[in-house]
GROMACS .gro file of C-alpha atoms in nm:
model
  452
    1MET     CA    1  11.073  13.827   6.400
    2ARG     CA    2  10.710  13.857   6.507
    3ARG     CA    3  10.641  14.222   6.580
    4ARG     CA    4  10.438  14.420   6.332
    5THR     CA    5  10.302  14.770   6.334
    6PRO     CA    6   9.937  14.860   6.285
    7ALA     CA    7   9.791  15.108   6.047
    8PRO     CA    8   9.889  15.448   5.920
    9GLY     CA    9   9.674  15.737   6.031
   10ILE     CA   10   9.323  15.835   5.936
   11ILE     CA   11   9.293  16.129   5.698
   12VAL     CA   12   9.108  16.353   5.939
   13LEU     CA   13   9.080  16.657   5.714
   14ALA     CA   14   8.850  16.473   5.477
   15LEU     CA   15   8.618  16.403   5.766
   16ALA     CA   16   8.596  16.771   5.848
   17ILE     CA   17   8.532  16.876   5.488
   18THR     CA   18   8.261  16.629   5.388
   19LEU     CA   19   8.037  16.657   5.692
   20GLY     CA   20   7.686  16.794   5.711
   21CYS     CA   21   7.585  17.084   5.932
   22GLY     CA   22   7.500  17.060   6.300
   23THR     CA   23   7.449  17.331   6.550
   24VAL     CA   24   7.707  17.606   6.537
   25ILE     CA   25   7.842  17.520   6.880
   26ALA     CA   26   7.859  17.147   6.807
   27GLN     CA   27   8.033  17.218   6.475
   28ALA     CA   28   8.288  17.434   6.651
   29GLN     CA   29   8.356  17.162   6.905
   30PHE     CA   30   8.399  16.906   6.627
   31ASP     CA   31   8.645  17.134   6.445
   32LEU     CA   32   8.846  17.167   6.765
   33ALA     CA   33   8.837  16.788   6.803
   34VAL     CA   34   8.982  16.749   6.452
   35ILE     CA   35   9.264  16.990   6.538
   36ALA     CA   36   9.337  16.803   6.862
   37PHE     CA   37   9.340  16.469   6.679
   38GLU     CA   38   9.582  16.598   6.415
   39ARG     CA   39   9.812  16.713   6.697
   40GLN     CA   40   9.791  16.362   6.846
   41ASP     CA   41   9.611  16.504   7.152
   42TYR     CA   42   9.369  16.214   7.167
   43ASP     CA   43   9.243  16.291   7.516
   44GLY     CA   44   9.163  16.641   7.400
   45ALA     CA   45   8.987  16.510   7.089
   46ILE     CA   46   8.778  16.270   7.297
   47ALA     CA   47   8.678  16.549   7.536
   48ARG     CA   48   8.573  16.774   7.245
   49LEU     CA   49   8.377  16.496   7.077
   50ASP     CA   50   8.200  16.405   7.400
   51GLN     CA   51   8.102  16.771   7.433
   52THR     CA   52   7.983  16.773   7.071
   53ILE     CA   53   7.753  16.481   7.151
   54ARG     CA   54   7.622  16.649   7.467
   55GLU     CA   55   7.544  16.963   7.270
   56GLY     CA   56   7.326  16.777   7.022
   57GLY     CA   57   7.582  16.723   6.748
   58ASP     CA   58   7.588  16.343   6.756
   59SER     CA   59   7.637  16.192   6.413
   60ALA     CA   60   7.812  15.913   6.225
   61ARG     CA   61   8.110  16.137   6.151
   62VAL     CA   62   8.149  16.224   6.520
   63ARG     CA   63   8.140  15.857   6.619
   64THR     CA   64   8.393  15.766   6.349
   65LEU     CA   65   8.643  16.023   6.473
   66LEU     CA   66   8.573  15.923   6.834
   67GLY     CA   67   8.647  15.563   6.733
   68TRP     CA   68   8.983  15.664   6.587
   69ALA     CA   69   9.075  15.870   6.894
   70ARG     CA   70   8.999  15.572   7.119
   71TYR     CA   71   9.190  15.344   6.884
   72ARG     CA   72   9.495  15.569   6.911
   73LYS     CA   73   9.464  15.550   7.290
   74GLY     CA   74   9.474  15.171   7.266
   75ASN     CA   75   9.113  15.123   7.377
   76LEU     CA   76   9.022  14.873   7.106
   77ALA     CA   77   8.692  14.756   7.253
   78GLN     CA   78   8.566  15.114   7.289
   79ALA     CA   79   8.694  15.203   6.944
   80ARG     CA   80   8.513  14.909   6.789
   81ALA     CA   81   8.189  15.009   6.962
   82GLU     CA   82   8.216  15.363   6.822
   83PHE     CA   83   8.289  15.246   6.466
   84GLU     CA   84   7.998  15.003   6.478
   85ARG     CA   85   7.768  15.269   6.619
   86SER     CA   86   7.873  15.508   6.342
   87LEU     CA   87   7.781  15.250   6.078
   88ARG     CA   88   7.445  15.181   6.245
   89MET     CA   89   7.365  15.553   6.259
   90ASN     CA   90   7.436  15.611   5.890
   91PRO     CA   91   7.576  15.321   5.687
   92ALA     CA   92   7.579  15.544   5.377
   93ASP     CA   93   7.782  15.822   5.539
   94PRO     CA   94   8.050  15.947   5.297
   95ASN     CA   95   8.315  15.872   5.558
   96ALA     CA   96   8.194  15.519   5.637
   97PHE     CA   97   8.503  15.375   5.470
   98TYR     CA   98   8.709  15.521   5.757
   99ALA     CA   99   8.495  15.332   6.007
  100HIS     CA  100   8.538  15.009   5.811
  101GLU     CA  101   8.913  15.071   5.798
  102GLY     CA  102   8.918  15.115   6.175
  103LEU     CA  103   8.732  14.789   6.224
  104GLY     CA  104   8.985  14.624   5.995
  105TRP     CA  105   9.282  14.734   6.205
  106ILE     CA  106   9.113  14.632   6.527
  107ALA     CA  107   9.045  14.286   6.385
  108TYR     CA  108   9.403  14.261   6.258
  109LYS     CA  109   9.548  14.355   6.597
  110SER     CA  110   9.320  14.094   6.756
  111GLY     CA  111   9.450  13.823   6.522
  112GLU     CA  112   9.115  13.796   6.341
  113HIS     CA  113   9.260  13.808   5.992
  114ASP     CA  114   8.951  13.695   5.800
  115ARG     CA  115   8.740  13.960   5.971
  116ALA     CA  116   9.010  14.219   5.899
  117ILE     CA  117   9.015  14.125   5.530
  118ALA     CA  118   8.637  14.163   5.512
  119ALA     CA  119   8.648  14.507   5.678
  120PHE     CA  120   8.931  14.641   5.461
  121SER     CA  121   8.759  14.505   5.148
  122GLU     CA  122   8.439  14.686   5.245
  123SER     CA  123   8.638  15.005   5.300
  124LEU     CA  124   8.783  14.970   4.949
  125ARG     CA  125   8.440  14.898   4.801
  126ARG     CA  126   8.323  15.232   4.938
  127SER     CA  127   8.645  15.416   4.851
  128PRO     CA  128   8.827  15.232   4.570
  129GLY     CA  129   9.201  15.272   4.582
  130TYR     CA  130   9.215  15.400   4.941
  131PRO     CA  131   9.583  15.323   5.020
  132ASN     CA  132   9.546  15.267   5.394
  133SER     CA  133   9.301  14.984   5.338
  134HIS     CA  134   9.522  14.829   5.069
  135THR     CA  135   9.803  14.832   5.326
  136GLY     CA  136   9.571  14.681   5.586
  137LEU     CA  137   9.478  14.406   5.343
  138GLY     CA  138   9.847  14.340   5.289
  139TRP     CA  139   9.916  14.292   5.659
  140SER     CA  140   9.606  14.079   5.703
  141TYR     CA  141   9.702  13.850   5.415
  142LEU     CA  142  10.055  13.839   5.555
  143GLY     CA  143   9.907  13.725   5.888
  144LYS     CA  144   9.748  13.434   5.699
  145ARG     CA  145  10.079  13.371   5.516
  146ASP     CA  146   9.905  13.440   5.186
  147LEU     CA  147  10.219  13.602   5.053
  148LEU     CA  148  10.097  13.645   4.695
  149ARG     CA  149   9.792  13.851   4.793
  150ALA     CA  150   9.990  14.035   5.060
  151GLU     CA  151  10.247  14.145   4.803
  152ALA     CA  152   9.977  14.253   4.558
  153SER     CA  153   9.801  14.460   4.824
  154PHE     CA  154  10.117  14.636   4.937
  155LYS     CA  155  10.202  14.717   4.574
  156GLU     CA  156   9.849  14.856   4.521
  157ALA     CA  157   9.906  15.091   4.815
  158LEU     CA  158  10.244  15.199   4.678
  159ASP     CA  159  10.098  15.263   4.332
  160ARG     CA  160   9.888  15.534   4.499
  161VAL     CA  161  10.135  15.658   4.762
  162PRO     CA  162  10.486  15.562   4.646
  163ASP     CA  163  10.656  15.648   4.975
  164GLU     CA  164  10.398  15.485   5.206
  165PRO     CA  165  10.631  15.342   5.474
  166ASP     CA  166  10.401  15.075   5.615
  167ALA     CA  167  10.349  14.920   5.272
  168ARG     CA  168  10.723  14.930   5.196
  169ARG     CA  169  10.792  14.762   5.528
  170GLY     CA  170  10.526  14.506   5.443
  171LEU     CA  171  10.705  14.415   5.120
  172GLY     CA  172  11.015  14.357   5.329
  173PHE     CA  173  10.824  14.109   5.541
  174VAL     CA  174  10.691  13.934   5.231
  175ALA     CA  175  11.049  13.867   5.121
  176TYR     CA  176  11.142  13.774   5.480
  177HIS     CA  177  10.870  13.508   5.502
  178ARG     CA  178  10.971  13.372   5.163
  179GLY     CA  179  11.326  13.330   5.289
  180GLN     CA  180  11.453  13.573   5.028
  181TRP     CA  181  11.709  13.716   5.266
  182ASP     CA  182  11.899  13.944   5.030
  183LYS     CA  183  11.579  14.096   4.893
  184ALA     CA  184  11.443  14.143   5.246
  185ILE     CA  185  11.766  14.313   5.355
  186GLU     CA  186  11.752  14.545   5.057
  187ARG     CA  187  11.388  14.638   5.128
  188PHE     CA  188  11.436  14.695   5.502
  189GLN     CA  189  11.745  14.905   5.436
  190ALA     CA  190  11.545  15.115   5.191
  191VAL     CA  191  11.280  15.175   5.459
  192LEU     CA  192  11.549  15.277   5.707
  193ARG     CA  193  11.708  15.519   5.460
  194ARG     CA  194  11.374  15.702   5.450
  195ASN     CA  195  11.325  15.683   5.827
  196GLU     CA  196  11.617  15.573   6.042
  197ARG     CA  197  11.389  15.575   6.350
  198ASP     CA  198  11.176  15.287   6.217
  199THR     CA  199  11.274  15.037   6.485
  200LEU     CA  200  11.033  14.775   6.355
  201ALA     CA  201  11.213  14.763   6.020
  202ARG     CA  202  11.547  14.776   6.201
  203SER     CA  203  11.458  14.476   6.417
  204ALA     CA  204  11.335  14.288   6.111
  205LEU     CA  205  11.668  14.365   5.944
  206GLY     CA  206  11.848  14.209   6.243
  207TRP     CA  207  11.638  13.894   6.222
  208THR     CA  208  11.697  13.873   5.847
  209TYR     CA  209  12.073  13.882   5.901
  210TYR     CA  210  12.031  13.618   6.174
  211TYR     CA  211  11.838  13.374   5.955
  212LYS     CA  212  12.079  13.435   5.670
  213GLY     CA  213  12.353  13.322   5.910
  214ASP     CA  214  12.533  13.656   5.917
  215TYR     CA  215  12.554  13.679   6.297
  216ALA     CA  216  12.827  13.944   6.292
  217LYS     CA  217  12.587  14.186   6.121
  218ALA     CA  218  12.281  14.078   6.318
  219ARG     CA  219  12.433  14.145   6.660
  220PRO     CA  220  12.497  14.522   6.632
  221VAL     CA  221  12.151  14.571   6.482
  222PHE     CA  222  11.990  14.403   6.785
  223VAL     CA  223  12.211  14.607   7.021
  224ASP     CA  224  12.091  14.924   6.849
  225VAL     CA  225  11.723  14.821   6.867
  226ALA     CA  226  11.757  14.731   7.236
  227ARG     CA  227  11.893  15.081   7.299
  228ARG     CA  228  11.613  15.246   7.104
  229GLU     CA  229  11.332  15.027   7.243
  230PRO     CA  230  11.420  14.935   7.604
  231THR     CA  231  11.077  14.780   7.670
  232TRP     CA  232  11.095  14.530   7.381
  233ALA     CA  233  11.174  14.164   7.433
  234ASP     CA  234  11.245  14.121   7.062
  235PRO     CA  235  11.605  14.253   7.034
  236LEU     CA  236  11.707  14.078   7.357
  237ALA     CA  237  11.578  13.750   7.216
  238GLY     CA  238  11.776  13.824   6.900
  239LEU     CA  239  12.094  13.879   7.100
  240ALA     CA  240  12.028  13.555   7.288
  241TRP     CA  241  11.995  13.353   6.970
  242VAL     CA  242  12.307  13.512   6.817
  243ALA     CA  243  12.508  13.426   7.131
  244GLU     CA  244  12.369  13.071   7.129
  245ARG     CA  245  12.462  13.020   6.763
  246GLN     CA  246  12.812  13.159   6.826
  247GLY     CA  247  12.874  12.919   7.115
  248ARG     CA  248  12.838  13.156   7.413
  249PRO     CA  249  12.577  12.973   7.624
  250GLU     CA  250  12.601  13.183   7.941
  251GLU     CA  251  12.561  13.506   7.745
  252ALA     CA  252  12.269  13.350   7.560
  253LYS     CA  253  12.099  13.252   7.886
  254ALA     CA  254  12.149  13.602   8.026
  255HIS     CA  255  11.983  13.760   7.722
  256PHE     CA  256  11.698  13.509   7.731
  257ARG     CA  257  11.641  13.597   8.097
  258ALA     CA  258  11.638  13.967   8.016
  259ALA     CA  259  11.391  13.909   7.733
  260MET     CA  260  11.164  13.704   7.961
  261THR     CA  261  11.135  13.996   8.201
  262LYS     CA  262  10.994  14.205   7.915
  263SER     CA  263  10.758  13.941   7.774
  264ALA     CA  264  10.786  13.571   7.847
  265ARG     CA  265  10.510  13.502   7.597
  266TYR     CA  266  10.711  13.661   7.318
  267VAL     CA  267  11.020  13.457   7.399
  268THR     CA  268  10.834  13.126   7.419
  269THR     CA  269  10.882  13.013   7.059
  270PRO     CA  270  10.894  12.658   6.921
  271ASP     CA  271  11.268  12.702   6.867
  272LEU     CA  272  11.327  12.789   7.233
  273LYS     CA  273  11.111  12.498   7.350
  274THR     CA  274  11.318  12.260   7.136
  275LEU     CA  275  11.641  12.410   7.268
  276LEU     CA  276  11.538  12.381   7.634
  277ALA     CA  277  11.419  12.022   7.594
  278ALA     CA  278  11.755  11.925   7.441
  279ARG     CA  279  11.975  12.089   7.705
  280PRO     CA  280  11.958  11.941   8.057
  281ALA     CA  281  12.208  12.204   8.172
  282TRP     CA  282  11.951  12.472   8.089
  283LEU     CA  283  11.689  12.335   8.328
  284ASP     CA  284  11.724  12.649   8.543
  285LEU     CA  285  11.632  12.868   8.245
  286TRP     CA  286  11.336  12.642   8.167
  287ARG     CA  287  11.207  12.685   8.522
  288GLU     CA  288  11.251  13.060   8.493
  289LEU     CA  289  11.053  13.064   8.170
  290GLY     CA  290  10.762  12.887   8.337
  291TRP     CA  291  10.769  13.119   8.636
  292SER     CA  292  10.802  13.428   8.417
  293LEU     CA  293  10.487  13.324   8.233
  294TYR     CA  294  10.316  13.268   8.567
  295HIS     CA  295  10.414  13.605   8.713
  296GLN     CA  296  10.307  13.779   8.391
  297ARG     CA  297   9.969  13.607   8.441
  298ALA     CA  298   9.994  13.388   8.132
  299PHE     CA  299   9.869  13.099   8.343
  300ALA     CA  300   9.768  12.858   8.066
  301GLU     CA  301  10.105  12.902   7.897
  302ALA     CA  302  10.281  12.856   8.231
  303GLU     CA  303  10.094  12.531   8.292
  304ALA     CA  304  10.188  12.403   7.946
  305GLU     CA  305  10.554  12.497   7.999
  306PHE     CA  306  10.577  12.326   8.338
  307GLU     CA  307  10.409  12.017   8.191
  308ARG     CA  308  10.672  12.007   7.915
  309LEU     CA  309  10.948  12.051   8.171
  310LEU     CA  310  10.812  11.766   8.386
  311ALA     CA  311  10.787  11.539   8.082
  312ARG     CA  312  11.169  11.558   8.072
  313HIS     CA  313  11.239  11.608   8.444
  314ALA     CA  314  10.953  11.426   8.612
  315SER     CA  315  11.056  11.480   8.974
  316ASP     CA  316  11.175  11.838   8.956
  317ALA     CA  317  11.042  11.999   9.276
  318ASP     CA  318  11.018  12.353   9.142
  319GLY     CA  319  10.856  12.236   8.820
  320LEU     CA  320  10.596  12.048   9.024
  321ARG     CA  321  10.537  12.354   9.239
  322GLY     CA  322  10.502  12.573   8.931
  323LEU     CA  323  10.251  12.334   8.778
  324GLY     CA  324  10.046  12.342   9.097
  325TYR     CA  325  10.056  12.722   9.111
  326ALA     CA  326   9.949  12.754   8.747
  327ARG     CA  327   9.657  12.517   8.792
  328TYR     CA  328   9.553  12.696   9.110
  329ALA     CA  329   9.560  13.031   8.926
  330LEU     CA  330   9.344  12.874   8.653
  331LYS     CA  331   9.099  12.782   8.934
  332ARG     CA  332   9.150  12.411   8.875
  333HIS     CA  333   9.205  12.357   9.243
  334ARG     CA  334   9.164  11.980   9.254
  335ASP     CA  335   9.418  11.941   8.973
  336ALA     CA  336   9.663  12.158   9.167
  337VAL     CA  337   9.669  11.931   9.473
  338ALA     CA  338   9.870  11.639   9.333
  339PRO     CA  339  10.172  11.833   9.194
  340LEU     CA  340  10.189  12.051   9.506
  341ARG     CA  341  10.192  11.743   9.728
  342ARG     CA  342  10.460  11.580   9.512
  343SER     CA  343  10.672  11.896   9.534
  344LEU     CA  344  10.647  11.895   9.914
  345ALA     CA  345  10.714  11.521   9.934
  346SER     CA  346  11.041  11.565   9.742
  347GLY     CA  347  11.198  11.718  10.053
  348VAL     CA  348  11.368  11.989   9.845
  349THR     CA  349  11.377  12.324  10.023
  350LEU     CA  350  11.258  12.594   9.783
  351PRO     CA  351  11.256  12.969   9.846
  352PRO     CA  352  10.914  13.129   9.893
  353VAL     CA  353  10.738  13.280   9.596
  354ARG     CA  354  10.681  13.656   9.597
  355GLU     CA  355  10.368  13.702   9.390
  356GLN     CA  356  10.070  13.925   9.320
  357VAL     CA  357   9.739  13.753   9.392
  358GLU     CA  358   9.371  13.820   9.347
  359ILE     CA  359   9.176  13.863   9.668
  360PRO     CA  360   8.798  13.829   9.620
  361GLY     CA  361   8.619  14.158   9.672
  362THR     CA  362   8.920  14.376   9.590
  363SER     CA  363   8.999  14.556   9.267
  364ARG     CA  364   9.377  14.522   9.264
  365LEU     CA  365   9.638  14.252   9.292
  366HIS     CA  366   9.796  14.213   9.636
  367PRO     CA  367  10.160  14.119   9.705
  368ILE     CA  368  10.219  13.816   9.928
  369LEU     CA  369  10.479  13.553  10.006
  370SER     CA  370  10.365  13.197   9.947
  371ASN     CA  371  10.499  12.844   9.905
  372ALA     CA  372  10.378  12.505   9.793
  373ALA     CA  373  10.232  12.434  10.139
  374SER     CA  374  10.023  12.752  10.154
  375THR     CA  375   9.901  12.710   9.797
  376LEU     CA  376   9.814  12.349   9.875
  377ALA     CA  377   9.611  12.469  10.174
  378TRP     CA  378   9.407  12.705   9.958
  379SER     CA  379   9.368  12.436   9.690
  380LEU     CA  380   9.222  12.201   9.952
  381TYR     CA  381   8.997  12.481  10.080
  382TYR     CA  382   8.850  12.552   9.738
  383SER     CA  383   8.825  12.179   9.663
  384GLY     CA  384   8.601  12.136   9.969
  385ASP     CA  385   8.852  11.941  10.182
  386LEU     CA  386   8.815  12.173  10.480
  387ALA     CA  387   8.971  11.935  10.734
  388GLY     CA  388   9.278  11.898  10.514
  389ALA     CA  389   9.292  12.273  10.455
  390LEU     CA  390   9.270  12.346  10.828
  391GLN     CA  391   9.561  12.114  10.904
  392GLN     CA  392   9.768  12.252  10.618
  393PHE     CA  393   9.708  12.616  10.712
  394ARG     CA  394   9.809  12.539  11.073
  395GLU     CA  395  10.138  12.390  10.956
  396VAL     CA  396  10.212  12.694  10.741
  397THR     CA  397  10.138  12.942  11.021
  398GLN     CA  398  10.373  12.751  11.249
  399ARG     CA  399  10.657  12.782  10.997
  400HIS     CA  400  10.572  13.134  10.881
  401PRO     CA  401  10.390  13.320  11.157
  402ASP     CA  402  10.466  13.653  10.987
  403TRP     CA  403  10.269  13.568  10.670
  404PRO     CA  404   9.916  13.715  10.683
  405ASP     CA  405   9.769  13.494  10.410
  406PRO     CA  406   9.770  13.153  10.588
  407TRP     CA  407   9.625  13.311  10.905
  408SER     CA  408   9.346  13.449  10.690
  409GLY     CA  409   9.306  13.103  10.539
  410LEU     CA  410   9.263  12.957  10.888
  411GLY     CA  411   8.994  13.215  10.954
  412TRP     CA  412   8.798  13.140  10.639
  413THR     CA  413   8.827  12.765  10.685
  414SER     CA  414   8.704  12.790  11.046
  415LEU     CA  415   8.420  13.014  10.934
  416LYS     CA  416   8.318  12.767  10.663
  417LEU     CA  417   8.324  12.488  10.923
  418GLY     CA  418   8.083  12.692  11.137
  419LYS     CA  419   8.346  12.772  11.403
  420ARG     CA  420   8.282  13.147  11.415
  421ALA     CA  421   8.441  13.198  11.756
  422GLU     CA  422   8.764  13.038  11.637
  423ALA     CA  423   8.768  13.234  11.310
  424GLU     CA  424   8.788  13.583  11.463
  425PRO     CA  425   9.129  13.548  11.634
  426PHE     CA  426   9.276  13.403  11.315
  427PHE     CA  427   9.164  13.706  11.115
  428ARG     CA  428   9.301  13.936  11.384
  429ARG     CA  429   9.630  13.747  11.384
  430SER     CA  430   9.646  13.801  11.007
  431LEU     CA  431   9.606  14.176  11.064
  432GLN     CA  432   9.890  14.168  11.316
  433ALA     CA  433  10.112  14.021  11.046
  434GLU     CA  434  10.001  14.286  10.794
  435ARG     CA  435   9.791  14.584  10.883
  436ASP     CA  436   9.479  14.623  10.668
  437TYR     CA  437   9.531  14.289  10.493
  438PRO     CA  438   9.212  14.292  10.279
  439ASP     CA  439   9.128  13.921  10.306
  440ALA     CA  440   9.132  13.941  10.687
  441LEU     CA  441   8.927  14.261  10.689
  442GLN     CA  442   8.665  14.090  10.475
  443GLY     CA  443   8.666  13.795  10.712
  444LEU     CA  444   8.592  14.019  11.012
  445GLN     CA  445   8.321  14.191  10.810
  446ALA     CA  446   8.164  13.852  10.738
  447LEU     CA  447   8.162  13.791  11.113
  448GLY     CA  448   8.004  14.128  11.177
  449LYS     CA  449   8.312  14.242  11.368
  450ALA     CA  450   8.500  14.571  11.352
  451ALA     CA  451   8.868  14.574  11.258
  452LYS     CA  452   8.940  14.805  11.559
   0.00000   0.00000   0.00000
């Protein structure tokens, strides 16, 4: 179980009470921003705070609340900038401990546990006993697997707010990571009695049953979490592992596939890697894991997964193709050439890849069909082997005349070879295959030609 929840909320009312005076209009806007924040209308709070700043009411307290509103919107980089600006404006502001707390949660969510511990400690230095920062310390220590300090921090928070749910959940995870399954179950169940909608604690309860070996109890918990949180990979992975342990391999593979569609990164655990390496019959699932990582743009992880696959199945054509694609996406074009050529040389007919690709000069990903041959052509192009690229693109256009991308590749290769007259019809042929294909439009623009 790897999901955790970030912090409890900021105590906004204290911000409003302890602030100095600004202009009457700016103060009114700030008060409205506080109300919007408390209603979880973070866009409204941001708009009010921006107006406060425009009307001359900029201050450390305004920037602190703006940081929290941006944090709640998930804009961590912007939130960090606002908290840091608040502390630069007035490091002695009475509410500075809120800014330090915010920096702590941002660092925690970024996996920077030492930085998080420093920020939460500074928040507590300025406001001793502040329960939110004790809880933050607990999660940060838990991230470092310092279970003794994590437990102490969660208990400090609960000494001040006995029903603080995030700290109670944290104590459940302390027992979980110690392998104290019965104690973890008891603690997670206590959290759920207070709030049956706490799906994080519910999922953790499922994993605790799983690791205890009580698969019959784990399974319905994961089913329930999957119903409550349809975007999570976590409960689907749990169902997969339960099915695998109970000897239902096809059901396990189906759940793993479903989990991969949500988050292949989440599913790619050491346990799954060991399982895939030990089961030749699961080679298809291993390929799918690599391609799921690729399509979710986790290119480095996809490369590593295809490399592991090929260490066991050295001549697998789709594994070789996947390795070439991942290296191409990582812009290691020369390294992509060899596996792509080996995939093609295998003689195995593979279906085309439907993918979303970057096109230089455009702001969005563009859908195309591709295969090992077309990706090899572009790899040769970017490696400087223009003669090889030209030949490869020609072969692809002969087999797939309805694909715009290789026609565009012919245009760019011809242009780079100085054959401007030959490049134009290739770009126009690309536009016949797909109207307004951006790579071809850019090619005509480079030639000084209109798209017509």
